[in-house]
Amino acid sequence: MWTKQGLIYKPNGSQAFSRTHAQVPFGYPMADKLRVYFSTRDENIASAVSFVELNPNNLSEVTYIHNKPCLTKGAVGMFDETGTMPSWFLPVGDEIWLYYTGWNKSETASYRLGIGLAISRDGGLTFQRKYDGPLLDRSIYDQVWAAQPCVIREGDRWRMWYLSCTKIEVINGHPEPFYDVKYAESTDGIKWERTGQVCVGYDEFTDAIGRPTVYKDGNLYKMYFSYRNATNYRTDVQRSYRIGYAESSDGITWERKDERAGIERSAEGWDSLMMDYCHIFPHRDQWVMLYNGNGFGASGFGYATQPTTY
């Protein structure tokens, strides 16, 4: 079971690049602090990457708020021309690699997404695109878009679990995306091989799955994610995002066990309508779950904790 510790941070709207949202939080431990990267939005709803820093002894205490974006939207016509959303950060030598989601508009489907790579050489203060184009975009396996990867290095093998949008349905006059979690592998973190392997798919309720976070607990792979229905999920708590859970012995074939997620939406407050976009990492002899609540990150991000089992 997870123990909720409360809301940590929500933008106050005072910075032009960060009027609203602290979406898809990612915890990045450093020597004397815990940095949390997230996606924030300007007055035109364009998303950018920024961060806050927390007291490592008290994660409820924000000690620093960065006053500029680390990565902004791309050039006109590029896959990230309307915004960048962080997904996964990895230390690679002296660099920090950021796998991010690029947003671009679609006249019929509202938006399209792709997966890009940006690299920091100044300790994560700024990130420069490795390429202007995406590492992963729509394909024979990902018919509409690809987004929000989780990336783990195991020896010479790089492993990715990512969101794969397979179709759009117009529901109540609005184009709604359907997306599951698929798997890819790489030898260098740049060129990825996809087979269409579905790790967590659709069921009678699940029409969309939020960013997966995969980690190894002993010999067991664990995946937490958020999932929702496609109908009225923005306003109906019975259909909105909640936290799901799956297990695997090899990271490829997964058994879904949502009843063991160990955390639910609150009866009232900032995470009462939805819980989504979690990231889980070890910190001070416990697992920490950062997550968003109502409004897909508009209400900020908070955290929950669980003792480690080893």
Tab-separated table of N, CA and C in Angstrom, residues 22-26 36-39 85-87 89 148 211 276-279 292 296-297 301:
chain	number	residue	atom	x	y	z
A	22	ALA	N	1.677	21.428	-13.876
A	22	ALA	CA	2.948	20.791	-13.536
A	22	ALA	C	2.722	19.303	-13.822
A	23	GLN	N	2.763	18.980	-15.106
A	23	GLN	CA	2.307	17.684	-15.610
A	23	GLN	C	3.461	16.703	-15.780
A	24	VAL	N	3.163	15.422	-15.760
A	24	VAL	CA	4.109	14.308	-15.910
A	24	VAL	C	5.389	14.514	-15.087
A	25	PRO	N	5.290	14.608	-13.766
A	25	PRO	CA	6.478	14.853	-12.935
A	25	PRO	C	7.452	13.676	-12.989
A	26	PHE	N	8.748	13.999	-12.927
A	26	PHE	CA	9.800	12.985	-12.939
A	26	PHE	C	10.819	13.341	-11.871
A	36	VAL	N	12.699	17.742	-9.526
A	36	VAL	CA	11.508	17.202	-10.171
A	36	VAL	C	11.243	17.994	-11.447
A	37	TYR	N	11.414	17.330	-12.577
A	37	TYR	CA	11.089	17.924	-13.869
A	37	TYR	C	9.597	17.720	-14.152
A	38	PHE	N	9.037	18.609	-14.952
A	38	PHE	CA	7.623	18.481	-15.302
A	38	PHE	C	7.343	19.302	-16.556
A	39	SER	N	6.156	19.151	-17.073
A	39	SER	CA	5.676	19.921	-18.216
A	39	SER	C	4.765	21.030	-17.723
A	85	MET	N	7.052	17.865	-23.852
A	85	MET	CA	6.635	17.283	-22.576
A	85	MET	C	7.653	16.230	-22.155
A	86	PRO	N	8.287	16.378	-20.994
A	86	PRO	CA	9.297	15.400	-20.590
A	86	PRO	C	8.664	14.056	-20.262
A	87	SER	N	9.434	13.005	-20.478
A	87	SER	CA	8.947	11.682	-20.093
A	87	SER	C	9.963	10.918	-19.268
A	89	PHE	N	14.295	10.652	-17.976
A	89	PHE	CA	15.642	11.204	-17.891
A	89	PHE	C	16.604	10.081	-17.509
A	148	GLN	N	5.439	9.385	-24.651
A	148	GLN	CA	5.648	9.135	-23.220
A	148	GLN	C	6.394	7.835	-22.896
A	211	ARG	N	1.309	7.577	-19.033
A	211	ARG	CA	2.733	7.232	-19.033
A	211	ARG	C	3.068	6.044	-18.126
A	276	ASP	N	-3.028	10.510	-12.243
A	276	ASP	CA	-2.421	10.154	-13.519
A	276	ASP	C	-0.930	10.480	-13.566
A	277	TYR	N	-0.256	9.954	-14.602
A	277	TYR	CA	1.115	10.289	-14.990
A	277	TYR	C	2.132	10.112	-13.865
A	278	CYS	N	2.122	8.962	-13.234
A	278	CYS	CA	3.009	8.758	-12.092
A	278	CYS	C	4.437	8.415	-12.525
A	279	HIS	N	5.384	8.709	-11.637
A	279	HIS	CA	6.762	8.265	-11.765
A	279	HIS	C	7.204	7.717	-10.417
A	292	ASN	N	0.190	13.213	-10.778
A	292	ASN	CA	-0.729	14.326	-10.986
A	292	ASN	C	-2.120	13.965	-10.508
A	296	PHE	N	-5.443	16.841	-15.289
A	296	PHE	CA	-4.279	16.389	-16.052
A	296	PHE	C	-3.024	17.189	-15.705
A	297	GLY	N	-2.865	17.519	-14.428
A	297	GLY	CA	-1.702	18.270	-13.989
A	297	GLY	C	-1.984	19.729	-13.692
A	301	PHE	N	1.349	18.573	-8.750
A	301	PHE	CA	1.744	17.192	-8.482
A	301	PHE	C	1.997	17.003	-6.984
